[in-house]
PDB file of C-alpha atoms in Angstrom:
ATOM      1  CA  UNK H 112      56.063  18.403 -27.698  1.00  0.00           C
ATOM      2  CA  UNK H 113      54.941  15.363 -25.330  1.00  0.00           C
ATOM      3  CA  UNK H 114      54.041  17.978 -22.743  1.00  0.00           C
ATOM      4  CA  UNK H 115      52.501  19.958 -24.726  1.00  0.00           C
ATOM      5  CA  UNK H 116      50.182  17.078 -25.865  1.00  0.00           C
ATOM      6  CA  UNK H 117      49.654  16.462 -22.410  1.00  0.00           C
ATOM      7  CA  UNK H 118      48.903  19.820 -21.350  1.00  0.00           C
ATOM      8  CA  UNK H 119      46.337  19.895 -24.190  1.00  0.00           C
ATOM      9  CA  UNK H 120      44.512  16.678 -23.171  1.00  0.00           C
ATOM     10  CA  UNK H 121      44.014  17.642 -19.383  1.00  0.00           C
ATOM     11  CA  UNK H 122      42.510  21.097 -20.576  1.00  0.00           C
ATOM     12  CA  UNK H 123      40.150  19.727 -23.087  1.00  0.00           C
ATOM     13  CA  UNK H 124      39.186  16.960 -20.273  1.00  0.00           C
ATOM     14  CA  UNK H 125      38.288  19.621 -17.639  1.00  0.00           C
ATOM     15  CA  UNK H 126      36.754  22.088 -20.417  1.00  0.00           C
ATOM     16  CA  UNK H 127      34.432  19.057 -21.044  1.00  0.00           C
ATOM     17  CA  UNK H 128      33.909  18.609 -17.340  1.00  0.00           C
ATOM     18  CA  UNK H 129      32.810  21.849 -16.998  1.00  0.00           C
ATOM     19  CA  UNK H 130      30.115  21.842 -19.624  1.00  0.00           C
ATOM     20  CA  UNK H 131      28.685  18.746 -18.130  1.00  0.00           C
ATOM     21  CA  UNK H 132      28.259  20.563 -14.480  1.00  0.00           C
ATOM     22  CA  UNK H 133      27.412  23.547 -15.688  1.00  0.00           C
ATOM     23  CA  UNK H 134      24.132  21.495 -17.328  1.00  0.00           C
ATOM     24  CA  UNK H 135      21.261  24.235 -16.978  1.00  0.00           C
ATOM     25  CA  UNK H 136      17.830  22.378 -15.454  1.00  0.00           C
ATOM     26  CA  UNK H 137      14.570  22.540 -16.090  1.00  0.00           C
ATOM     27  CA  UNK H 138      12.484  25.391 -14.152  1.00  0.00           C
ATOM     28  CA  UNK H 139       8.654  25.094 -14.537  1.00  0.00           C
ATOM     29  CA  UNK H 140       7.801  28.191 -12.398  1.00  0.00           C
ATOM     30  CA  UNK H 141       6.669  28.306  -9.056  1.00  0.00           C
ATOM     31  CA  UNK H 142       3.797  25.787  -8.256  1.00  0.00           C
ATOM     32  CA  UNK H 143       2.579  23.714  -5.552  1.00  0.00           C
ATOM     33  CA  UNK H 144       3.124  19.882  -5.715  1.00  0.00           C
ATOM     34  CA  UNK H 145       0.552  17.566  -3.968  1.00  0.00           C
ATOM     35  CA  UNK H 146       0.705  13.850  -3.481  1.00  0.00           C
ATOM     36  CA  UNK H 147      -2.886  12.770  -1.554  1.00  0.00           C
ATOM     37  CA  UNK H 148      -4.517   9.515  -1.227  1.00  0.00           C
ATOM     38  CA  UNK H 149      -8.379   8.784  -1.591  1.00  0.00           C
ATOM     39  CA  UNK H 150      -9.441   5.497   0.171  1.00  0.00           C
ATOM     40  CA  UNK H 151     -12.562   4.639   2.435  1.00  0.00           C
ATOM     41  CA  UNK H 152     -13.017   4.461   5.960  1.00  0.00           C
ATOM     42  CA  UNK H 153      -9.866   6.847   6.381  1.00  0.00           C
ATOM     43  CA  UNK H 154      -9.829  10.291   6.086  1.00  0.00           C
ATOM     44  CA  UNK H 155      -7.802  12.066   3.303  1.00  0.00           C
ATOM     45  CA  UNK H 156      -3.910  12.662   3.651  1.00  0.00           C
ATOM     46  CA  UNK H 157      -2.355  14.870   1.285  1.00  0.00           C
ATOM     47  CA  UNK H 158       1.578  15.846   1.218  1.00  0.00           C
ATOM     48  CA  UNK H 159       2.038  19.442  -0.100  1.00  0.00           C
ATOM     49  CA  UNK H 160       5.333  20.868  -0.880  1.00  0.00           C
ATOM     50  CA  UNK H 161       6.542  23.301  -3.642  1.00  0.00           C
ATOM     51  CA  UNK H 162       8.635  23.924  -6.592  1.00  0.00           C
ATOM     52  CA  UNK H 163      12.739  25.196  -6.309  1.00  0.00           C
ATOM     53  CA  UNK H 164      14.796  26.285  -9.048  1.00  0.00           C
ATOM     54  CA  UNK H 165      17.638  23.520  -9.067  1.00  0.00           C
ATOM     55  CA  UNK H 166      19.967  25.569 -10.781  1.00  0.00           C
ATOM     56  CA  UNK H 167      20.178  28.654  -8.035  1.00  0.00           C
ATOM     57  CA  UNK H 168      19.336  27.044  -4.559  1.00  0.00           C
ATOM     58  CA  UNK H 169      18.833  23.014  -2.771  1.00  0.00           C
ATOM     59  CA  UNK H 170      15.073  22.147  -1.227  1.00  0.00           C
ATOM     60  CA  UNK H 171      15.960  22.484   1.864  1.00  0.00           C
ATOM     61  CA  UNK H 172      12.621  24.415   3.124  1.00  0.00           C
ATOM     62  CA  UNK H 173       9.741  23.636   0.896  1.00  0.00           C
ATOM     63  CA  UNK H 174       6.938  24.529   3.395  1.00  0.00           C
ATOM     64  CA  UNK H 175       4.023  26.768   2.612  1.00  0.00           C
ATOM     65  CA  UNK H 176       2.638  28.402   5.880  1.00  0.00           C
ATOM     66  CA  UNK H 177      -0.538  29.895   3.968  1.00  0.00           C
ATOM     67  CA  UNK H 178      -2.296  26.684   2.745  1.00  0.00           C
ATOM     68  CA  UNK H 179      -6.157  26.493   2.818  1.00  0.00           C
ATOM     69  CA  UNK H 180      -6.606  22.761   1.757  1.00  0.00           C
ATOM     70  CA  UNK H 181     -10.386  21.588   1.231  1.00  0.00           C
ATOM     71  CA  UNK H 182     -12.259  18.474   0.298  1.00  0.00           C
ATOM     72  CA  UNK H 183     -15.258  18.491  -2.330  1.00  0.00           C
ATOM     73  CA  UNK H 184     -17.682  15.611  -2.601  1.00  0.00           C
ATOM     74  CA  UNK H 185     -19.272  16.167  -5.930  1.00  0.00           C
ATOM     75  CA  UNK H 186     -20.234  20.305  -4.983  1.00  0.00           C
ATOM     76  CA  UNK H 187     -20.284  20.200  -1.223  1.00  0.00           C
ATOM     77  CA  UNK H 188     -17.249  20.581   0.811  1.00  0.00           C
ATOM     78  CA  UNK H 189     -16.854  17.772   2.651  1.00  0.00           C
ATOM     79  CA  UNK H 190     -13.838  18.649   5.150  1.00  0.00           C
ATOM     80  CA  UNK H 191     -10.800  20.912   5.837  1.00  0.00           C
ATOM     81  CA  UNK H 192      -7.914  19.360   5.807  1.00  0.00           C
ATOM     82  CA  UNK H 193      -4.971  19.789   9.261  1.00  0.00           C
ATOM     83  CA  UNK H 194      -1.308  20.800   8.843  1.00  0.00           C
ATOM     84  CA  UNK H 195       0.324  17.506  10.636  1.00  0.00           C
ATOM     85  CA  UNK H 196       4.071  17.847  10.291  1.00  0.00           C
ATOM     86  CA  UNK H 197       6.766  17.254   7.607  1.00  0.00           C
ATOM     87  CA  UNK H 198       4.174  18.825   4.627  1.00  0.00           C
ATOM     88  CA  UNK H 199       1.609  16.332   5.600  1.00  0.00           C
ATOM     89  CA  UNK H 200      -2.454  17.520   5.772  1.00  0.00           C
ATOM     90  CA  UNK H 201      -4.686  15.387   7.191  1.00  0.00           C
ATOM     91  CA  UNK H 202      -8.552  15.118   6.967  1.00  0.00           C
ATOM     92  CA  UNK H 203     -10.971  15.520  10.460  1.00  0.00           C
ATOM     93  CA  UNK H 204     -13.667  13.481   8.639  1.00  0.00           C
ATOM     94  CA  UNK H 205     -13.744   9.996   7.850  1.00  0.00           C
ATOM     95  CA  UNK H 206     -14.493   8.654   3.866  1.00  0.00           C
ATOM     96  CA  UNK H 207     -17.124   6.061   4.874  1.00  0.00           C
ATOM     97  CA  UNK H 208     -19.433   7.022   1.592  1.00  0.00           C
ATOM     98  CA  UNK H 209     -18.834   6.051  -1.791  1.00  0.00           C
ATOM     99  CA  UNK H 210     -18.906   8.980  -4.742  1.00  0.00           C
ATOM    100  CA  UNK H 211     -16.475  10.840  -6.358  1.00  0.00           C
ATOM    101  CA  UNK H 212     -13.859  13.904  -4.437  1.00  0.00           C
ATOM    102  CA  UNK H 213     -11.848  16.513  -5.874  1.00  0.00           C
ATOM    103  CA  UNK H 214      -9.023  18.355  -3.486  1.00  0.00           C
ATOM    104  CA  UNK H 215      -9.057  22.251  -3.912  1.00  0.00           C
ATOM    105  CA  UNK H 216      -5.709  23.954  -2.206  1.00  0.00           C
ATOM    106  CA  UNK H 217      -5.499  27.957  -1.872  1.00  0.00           C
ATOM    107  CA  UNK H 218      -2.048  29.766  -0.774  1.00  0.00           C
ATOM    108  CA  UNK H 219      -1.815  33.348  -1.047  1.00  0.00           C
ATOM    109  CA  UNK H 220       1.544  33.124  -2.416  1.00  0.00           C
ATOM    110  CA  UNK H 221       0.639  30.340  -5.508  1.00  0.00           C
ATOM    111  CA  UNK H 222      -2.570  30.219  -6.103  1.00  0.00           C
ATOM    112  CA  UNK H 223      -5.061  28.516  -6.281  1.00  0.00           C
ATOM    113  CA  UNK H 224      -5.341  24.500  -8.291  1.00  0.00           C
ATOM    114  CA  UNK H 225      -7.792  21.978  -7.805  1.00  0.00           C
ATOM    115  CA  UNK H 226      -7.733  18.059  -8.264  1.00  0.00           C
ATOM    116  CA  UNK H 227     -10.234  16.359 -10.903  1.00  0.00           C
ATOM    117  CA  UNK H 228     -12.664  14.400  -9.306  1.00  0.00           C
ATOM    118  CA  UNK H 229     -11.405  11.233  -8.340  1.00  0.00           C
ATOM    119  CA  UNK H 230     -14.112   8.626  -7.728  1.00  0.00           C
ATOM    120  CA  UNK H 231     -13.613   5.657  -4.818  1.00  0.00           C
ATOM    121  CA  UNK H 232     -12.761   2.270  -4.864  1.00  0.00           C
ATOM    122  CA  UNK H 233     -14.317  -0.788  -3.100  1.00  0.00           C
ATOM    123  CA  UNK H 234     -12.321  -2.693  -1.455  1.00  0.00           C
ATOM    124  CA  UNK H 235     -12.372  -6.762  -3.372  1.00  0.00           C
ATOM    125  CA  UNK H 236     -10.385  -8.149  -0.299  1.00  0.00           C
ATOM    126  CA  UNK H 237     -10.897  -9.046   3.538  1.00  0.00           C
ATOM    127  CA  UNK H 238      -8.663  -8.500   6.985  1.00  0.00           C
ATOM    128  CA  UNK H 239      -8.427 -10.003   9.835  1.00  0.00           C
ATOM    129  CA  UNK H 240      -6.280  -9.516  12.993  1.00  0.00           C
ATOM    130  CA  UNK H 241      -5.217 -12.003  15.416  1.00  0.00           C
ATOM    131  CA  UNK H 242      -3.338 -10.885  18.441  1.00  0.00           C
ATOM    132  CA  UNK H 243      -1.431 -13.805  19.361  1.00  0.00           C
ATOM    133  CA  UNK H 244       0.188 -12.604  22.915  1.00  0.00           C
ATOM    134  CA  UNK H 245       2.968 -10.298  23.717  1.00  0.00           C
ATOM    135  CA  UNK H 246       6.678 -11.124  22.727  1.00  0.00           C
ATOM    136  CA  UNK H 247       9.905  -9.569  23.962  1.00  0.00           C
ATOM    137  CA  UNK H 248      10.989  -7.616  21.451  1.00  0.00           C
ATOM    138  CA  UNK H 249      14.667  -8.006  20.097  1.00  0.00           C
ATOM    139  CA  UNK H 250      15.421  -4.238  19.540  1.00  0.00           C
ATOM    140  CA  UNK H 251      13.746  -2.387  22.493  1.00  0.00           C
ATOM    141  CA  UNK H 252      13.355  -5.646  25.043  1.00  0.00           C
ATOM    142  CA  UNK H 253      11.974  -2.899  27.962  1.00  0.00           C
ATOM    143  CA  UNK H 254       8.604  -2.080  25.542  1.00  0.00           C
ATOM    144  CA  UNK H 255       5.617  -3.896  25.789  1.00  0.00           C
ATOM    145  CA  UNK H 256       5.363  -5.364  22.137  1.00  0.00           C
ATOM    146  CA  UNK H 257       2.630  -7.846  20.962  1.00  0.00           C
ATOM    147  CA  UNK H 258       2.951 -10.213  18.126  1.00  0.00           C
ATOM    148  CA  UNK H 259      -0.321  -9.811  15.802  1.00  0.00           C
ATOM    149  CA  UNK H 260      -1.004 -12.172  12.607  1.00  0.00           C
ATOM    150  CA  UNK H 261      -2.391 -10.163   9.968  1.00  0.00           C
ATOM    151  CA  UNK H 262      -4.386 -12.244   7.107  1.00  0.00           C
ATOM    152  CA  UNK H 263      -5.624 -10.451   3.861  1.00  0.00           C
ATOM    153  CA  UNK H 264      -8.022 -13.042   2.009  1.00  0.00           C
ATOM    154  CA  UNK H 265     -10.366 -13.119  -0.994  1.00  0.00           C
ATOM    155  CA  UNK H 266      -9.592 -11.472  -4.307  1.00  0.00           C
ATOM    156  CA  UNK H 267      -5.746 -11.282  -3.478  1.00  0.00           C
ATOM    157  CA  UNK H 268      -4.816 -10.517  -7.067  1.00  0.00           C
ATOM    158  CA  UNK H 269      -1.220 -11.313  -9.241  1.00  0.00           C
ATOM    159  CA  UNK H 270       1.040  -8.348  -9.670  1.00  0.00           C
ATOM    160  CA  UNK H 271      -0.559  -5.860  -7.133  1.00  0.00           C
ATOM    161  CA  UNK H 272       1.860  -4.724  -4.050  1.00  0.00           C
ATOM    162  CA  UNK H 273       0.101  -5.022  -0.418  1.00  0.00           C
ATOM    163  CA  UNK H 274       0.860  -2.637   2.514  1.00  0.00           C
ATOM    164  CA  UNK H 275       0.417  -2.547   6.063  1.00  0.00           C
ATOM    165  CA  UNK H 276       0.287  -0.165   8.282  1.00  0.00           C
ATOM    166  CA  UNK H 277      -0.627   0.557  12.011  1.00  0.00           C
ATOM    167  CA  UNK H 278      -0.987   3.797  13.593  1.00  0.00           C
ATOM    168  CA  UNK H 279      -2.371   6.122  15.975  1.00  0.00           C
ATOM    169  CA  UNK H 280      -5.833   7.393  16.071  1.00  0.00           C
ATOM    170  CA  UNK H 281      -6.626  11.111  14.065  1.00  0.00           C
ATOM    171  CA  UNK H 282      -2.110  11.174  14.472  1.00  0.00           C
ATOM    172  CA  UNK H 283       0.356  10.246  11.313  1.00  0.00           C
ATOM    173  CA  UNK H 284       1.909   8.212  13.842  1.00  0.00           C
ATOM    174  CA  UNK H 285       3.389   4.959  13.131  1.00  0.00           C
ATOM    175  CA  UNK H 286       4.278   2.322  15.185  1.00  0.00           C
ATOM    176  CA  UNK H 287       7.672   0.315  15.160  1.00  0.00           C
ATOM    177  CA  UNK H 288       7.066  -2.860  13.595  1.00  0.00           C
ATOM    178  CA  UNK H 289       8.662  -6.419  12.800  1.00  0.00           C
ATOM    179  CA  UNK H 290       7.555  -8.814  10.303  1.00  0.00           C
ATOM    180  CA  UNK H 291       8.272 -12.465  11.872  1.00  0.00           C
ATOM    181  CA  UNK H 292       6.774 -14.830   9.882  1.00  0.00           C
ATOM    182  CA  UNK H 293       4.311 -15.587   6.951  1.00  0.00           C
ATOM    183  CA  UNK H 294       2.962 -18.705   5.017  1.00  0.00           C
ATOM    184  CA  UNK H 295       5.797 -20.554   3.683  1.00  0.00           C
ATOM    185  CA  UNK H 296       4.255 -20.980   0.641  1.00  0.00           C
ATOM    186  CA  UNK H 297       3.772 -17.459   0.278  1.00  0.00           C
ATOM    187  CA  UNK H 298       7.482 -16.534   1.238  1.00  0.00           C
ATOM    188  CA  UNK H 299       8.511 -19.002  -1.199  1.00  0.00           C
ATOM    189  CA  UNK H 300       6.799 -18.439  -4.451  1.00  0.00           C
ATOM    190  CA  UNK H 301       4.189 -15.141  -4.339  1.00  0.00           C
ATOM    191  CA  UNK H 302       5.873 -12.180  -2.203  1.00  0.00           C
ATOM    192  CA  UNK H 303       9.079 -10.381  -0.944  1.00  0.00           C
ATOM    193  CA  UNK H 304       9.544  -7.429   1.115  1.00  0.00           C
ATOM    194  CA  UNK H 305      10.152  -4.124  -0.206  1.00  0.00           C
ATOM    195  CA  UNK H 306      11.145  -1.131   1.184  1.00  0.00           C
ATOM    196  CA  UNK H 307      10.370  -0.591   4.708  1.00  0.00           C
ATOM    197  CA  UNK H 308       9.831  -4.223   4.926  1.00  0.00           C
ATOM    198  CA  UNK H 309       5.908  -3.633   4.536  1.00  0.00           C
ATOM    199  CA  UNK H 310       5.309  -4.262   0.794  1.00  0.00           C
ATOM    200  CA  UNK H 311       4.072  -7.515  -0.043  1.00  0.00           C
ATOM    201  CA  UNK H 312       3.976  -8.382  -3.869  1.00  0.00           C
ATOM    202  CA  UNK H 313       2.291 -11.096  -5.369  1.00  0.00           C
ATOM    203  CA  UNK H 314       3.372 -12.386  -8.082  1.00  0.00           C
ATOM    204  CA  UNK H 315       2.525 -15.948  -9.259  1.00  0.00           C
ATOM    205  CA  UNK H 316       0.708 -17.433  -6.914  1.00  0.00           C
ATOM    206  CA  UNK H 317      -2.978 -18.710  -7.124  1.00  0.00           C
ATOM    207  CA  UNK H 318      -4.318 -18.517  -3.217  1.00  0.00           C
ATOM    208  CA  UNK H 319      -6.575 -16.777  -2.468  1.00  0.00           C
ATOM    209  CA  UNK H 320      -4.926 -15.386   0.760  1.00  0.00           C
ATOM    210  CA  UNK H 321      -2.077 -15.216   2.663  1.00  0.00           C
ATOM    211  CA  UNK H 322      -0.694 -14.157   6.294  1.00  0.00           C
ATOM    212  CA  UNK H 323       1.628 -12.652   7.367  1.00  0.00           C
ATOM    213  CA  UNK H 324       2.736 -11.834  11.572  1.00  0.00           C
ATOM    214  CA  UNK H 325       4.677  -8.731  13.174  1.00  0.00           C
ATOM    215  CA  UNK H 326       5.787  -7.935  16.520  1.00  0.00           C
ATOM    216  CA  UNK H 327       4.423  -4.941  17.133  1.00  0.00           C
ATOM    217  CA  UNK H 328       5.704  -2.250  19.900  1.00  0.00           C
ATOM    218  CA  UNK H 329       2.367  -0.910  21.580  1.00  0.00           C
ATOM    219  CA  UNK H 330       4.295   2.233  22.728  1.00  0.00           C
ATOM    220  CA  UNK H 331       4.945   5.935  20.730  1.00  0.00           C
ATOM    221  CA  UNK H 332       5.991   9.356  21.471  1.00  0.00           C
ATOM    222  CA  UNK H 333       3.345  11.825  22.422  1.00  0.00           C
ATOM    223  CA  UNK H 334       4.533  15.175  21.460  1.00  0.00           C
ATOM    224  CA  UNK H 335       1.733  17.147  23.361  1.00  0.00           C
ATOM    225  CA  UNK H 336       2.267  15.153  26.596  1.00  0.00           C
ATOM    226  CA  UNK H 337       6.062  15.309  26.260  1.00  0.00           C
ATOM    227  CA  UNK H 338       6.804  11.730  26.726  1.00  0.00           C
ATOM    228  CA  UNK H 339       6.397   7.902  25.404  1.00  0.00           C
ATOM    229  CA  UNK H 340       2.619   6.078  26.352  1.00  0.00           C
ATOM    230  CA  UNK H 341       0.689   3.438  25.332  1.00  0.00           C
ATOM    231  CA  UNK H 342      -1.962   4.397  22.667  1.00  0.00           C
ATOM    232  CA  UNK H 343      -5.330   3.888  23.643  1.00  0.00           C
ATOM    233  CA  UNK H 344      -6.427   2.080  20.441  1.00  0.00           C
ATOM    234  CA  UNK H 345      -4.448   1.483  17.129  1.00  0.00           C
ATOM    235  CA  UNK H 346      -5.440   0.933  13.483  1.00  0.00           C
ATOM    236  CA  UNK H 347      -4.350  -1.511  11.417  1.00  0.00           C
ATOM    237  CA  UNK H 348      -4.627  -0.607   8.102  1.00  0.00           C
ATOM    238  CA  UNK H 349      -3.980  -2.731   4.801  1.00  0.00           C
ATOM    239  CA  UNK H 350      -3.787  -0.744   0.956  1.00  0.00           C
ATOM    240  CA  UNK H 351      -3.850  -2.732  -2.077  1.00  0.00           C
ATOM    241  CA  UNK H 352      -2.063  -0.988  -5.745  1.00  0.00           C
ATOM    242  CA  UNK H 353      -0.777  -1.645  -8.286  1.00  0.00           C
ATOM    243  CA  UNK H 354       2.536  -0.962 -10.143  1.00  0.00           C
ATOM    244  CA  UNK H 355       1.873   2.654 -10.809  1.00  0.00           C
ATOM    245  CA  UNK H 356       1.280   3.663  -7.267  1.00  0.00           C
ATOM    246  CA  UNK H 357       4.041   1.765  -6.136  1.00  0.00           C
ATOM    247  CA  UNK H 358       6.010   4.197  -8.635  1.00  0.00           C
ATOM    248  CA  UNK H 359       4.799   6.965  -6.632  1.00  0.00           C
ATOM    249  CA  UNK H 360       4.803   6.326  -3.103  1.00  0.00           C
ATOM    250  CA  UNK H 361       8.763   4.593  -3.560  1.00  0.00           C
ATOM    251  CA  UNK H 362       9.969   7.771  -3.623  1.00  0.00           C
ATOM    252  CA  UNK H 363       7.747  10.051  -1.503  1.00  0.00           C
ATOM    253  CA  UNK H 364      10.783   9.860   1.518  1.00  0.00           C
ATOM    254  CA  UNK H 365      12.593  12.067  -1.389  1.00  0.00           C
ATOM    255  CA  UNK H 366      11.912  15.924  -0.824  1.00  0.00           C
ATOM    256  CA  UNK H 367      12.406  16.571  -4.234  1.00  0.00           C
ATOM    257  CA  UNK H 368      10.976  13.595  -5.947  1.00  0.00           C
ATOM    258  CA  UNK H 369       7.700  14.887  -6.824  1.00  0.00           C
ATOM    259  CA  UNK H 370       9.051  18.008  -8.308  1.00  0.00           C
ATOM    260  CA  UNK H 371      10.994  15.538 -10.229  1.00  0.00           C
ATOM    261  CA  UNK H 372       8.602  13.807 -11.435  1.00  0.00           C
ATOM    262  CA  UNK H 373       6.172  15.394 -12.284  1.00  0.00           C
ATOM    263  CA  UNK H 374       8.666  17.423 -14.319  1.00  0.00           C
ATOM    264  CA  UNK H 375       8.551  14.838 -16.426  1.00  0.00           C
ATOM    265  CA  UNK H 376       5.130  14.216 -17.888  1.00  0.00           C
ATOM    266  CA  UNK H 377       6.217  11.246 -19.445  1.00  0.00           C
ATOM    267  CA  UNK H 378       6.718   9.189 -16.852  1.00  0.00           C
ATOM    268  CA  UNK H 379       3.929  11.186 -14.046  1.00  0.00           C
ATOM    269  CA  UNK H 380       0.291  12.156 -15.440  1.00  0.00           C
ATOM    270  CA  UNK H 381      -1.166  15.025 -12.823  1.00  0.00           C
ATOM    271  CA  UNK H 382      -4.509  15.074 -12.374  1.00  0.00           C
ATOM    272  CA  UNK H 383      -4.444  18.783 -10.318  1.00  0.00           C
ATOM    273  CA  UNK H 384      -5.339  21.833 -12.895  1.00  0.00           C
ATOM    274  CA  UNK H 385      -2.298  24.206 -12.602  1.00  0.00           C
ATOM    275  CA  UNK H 386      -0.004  22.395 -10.005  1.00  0.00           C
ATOM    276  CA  UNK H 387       1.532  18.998 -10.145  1.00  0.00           C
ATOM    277  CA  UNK H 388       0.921  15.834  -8.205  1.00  0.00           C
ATOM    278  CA  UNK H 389      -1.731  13.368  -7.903  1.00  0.00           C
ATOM    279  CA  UNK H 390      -4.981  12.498  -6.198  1.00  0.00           C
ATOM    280  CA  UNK H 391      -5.187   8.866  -6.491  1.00  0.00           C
ATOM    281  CA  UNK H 392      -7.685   6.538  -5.018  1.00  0.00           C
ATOM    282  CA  UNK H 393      -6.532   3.399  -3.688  1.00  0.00           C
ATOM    283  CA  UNK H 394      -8.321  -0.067  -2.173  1.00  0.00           C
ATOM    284  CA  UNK H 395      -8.026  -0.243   1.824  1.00  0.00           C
ATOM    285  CA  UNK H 396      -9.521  -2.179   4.449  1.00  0.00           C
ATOM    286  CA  UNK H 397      -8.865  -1.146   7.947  1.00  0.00           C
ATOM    287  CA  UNK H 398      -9.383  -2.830  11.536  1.00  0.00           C
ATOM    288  CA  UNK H 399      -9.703  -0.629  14.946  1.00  0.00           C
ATOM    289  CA  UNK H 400      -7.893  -2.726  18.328  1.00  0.00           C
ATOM    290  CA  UNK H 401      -8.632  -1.483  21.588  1.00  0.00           C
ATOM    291  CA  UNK H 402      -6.219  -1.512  24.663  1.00  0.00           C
ATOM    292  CA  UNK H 403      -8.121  -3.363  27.368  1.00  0.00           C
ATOM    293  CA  UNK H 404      -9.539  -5.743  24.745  1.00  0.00           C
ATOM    294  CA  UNK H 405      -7.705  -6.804  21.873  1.00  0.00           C
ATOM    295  CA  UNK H 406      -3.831  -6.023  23.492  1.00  0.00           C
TER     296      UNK H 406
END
């Protein structure tokens, strides 16, 4: 009888195991996914992927090799956006005028969508760049490697997350870096680092700016040339968002987390008339260094 018992338990456990894997997902259909960025004095970046059904295969390949991806400003079409690499476009043309852009993408395959019209945002905050003499760098002592002080001042606002970044010229390139130091006051009592260790959150703080210093390796791979070089010039570029962008670009590393997302109006709004994703414009303020001159 006690075996019996047993017997019964273990099959009604596994039974119940079963129905929990055998959980059918959501499938919305096939549709493209787009996560792009609208910010001035850069040129527009968009990541474009596609849906999978979860319940018959894994996103392992989510390119689309027939993408047409344009840029409107207001009726005119302001550029064509590049394939890149890993699903990444990126714009020829630099956003150095104010007004409102829409993204339209075409694919043979999907169809056609098209973003609303998302209108820029001046930047309320300044940079500046110091370059305060080259370092030896504790992971790769053999590459030259500067240490730069980075200070964002004037409307540095509570509860809004600040990025750097610094990469190559007309490349999605980015170069190792190292935060070092910042104001001890800041460190203290207004930021932490998140991520990739190049979020800065503010928090409750009243300055009005802050700095913060990385060592910076002046050296990347150049895929056309087949080997590592110095870059020519660099860009140092800081964003400024707020919580609900954070939301979004957290997970971009994630193939699958748009799809996820957005599968989920509740928690992701898309702005892109049948597809998902978001066009979302964003404060930035960027700085150009030139070898020869400022490293």
């Amino acid at each position: 009888m006690v075996n019996r018992t047993i017997i019964f338990i273990f099959l009604f456990a596994l039974t119940s195991c079963e129905k929990e894997l055998n959980v059918v997902f959501p499938y919305i259909g096939d549709k493209l996914i787009v996560f792009a960025e609208l910010k001035l004095d850069s040129p527009i970046r968009a990541q474009i992927s596609k849906t999978f059904n979860p319940n018959e295969s894994i996103n392992l390949n989510n390119y689309i090799d027939d993408l047409i991806v344009l840029v409107k400003k207001g009726e005119t079409i302001f550029d064509t956006l590049r394939y890149v690499n890993n699903n990444v476009y990126l714009g020829n043309n630099i956003v150095n005028v104010a007004g409102k852009y829409s993204i339209i993408i075409i694919s043979k395959e999907l169809g056609e969508i098209e973003s609303e019209e998302v209108e820029t945002i001046q930047p309320n905050f300044n940079l500046q760049v110091k370059n305060n003499g080259k370092v030896v760098s504790k992971l790769n002592p053999s590459v030259k490697t500067n240490r730069f002080e980075i200070k964002v001042f004037g409307s540095v606002e509570n509860g809004y997350y600040y990025k750097v970044n610094v990469t190559i010229p007309k490349r999605i390139t980015f170069l190792r870096k190292t935060p070092v130091e910042q104001n001890q006051e800041i460190a203290n009592e207004c930021s932490s680092f998140i991520s990739d260790l190049s979020y800065i959150r503010k928090s409750k703080c009243v300055l009005d700016s802050f700095k913060i210093s990385y060592d910076i390796e002046l050296k990347y791979y150049n895929e056309d040339l087949k080997k590592s070089i110095e870059p020519d010039s660099l860009i140092v570029n800081v964003e400024k968002f707020d919580e609900e962008y954070f939301k979004y670009i957290s997970g971009i590393t994630d193939n699958n987390f748009l799809e996820n997302a957005f599968k989920m109006p509740v928690l992701f709004e898309s702005n892109f008339l049948n597809g998902l994703g978001i066009f979302y414009p964003i404060q930035s303020k960027t700085i150009m260094l030139y070898k020869g001159k400022d490293y």
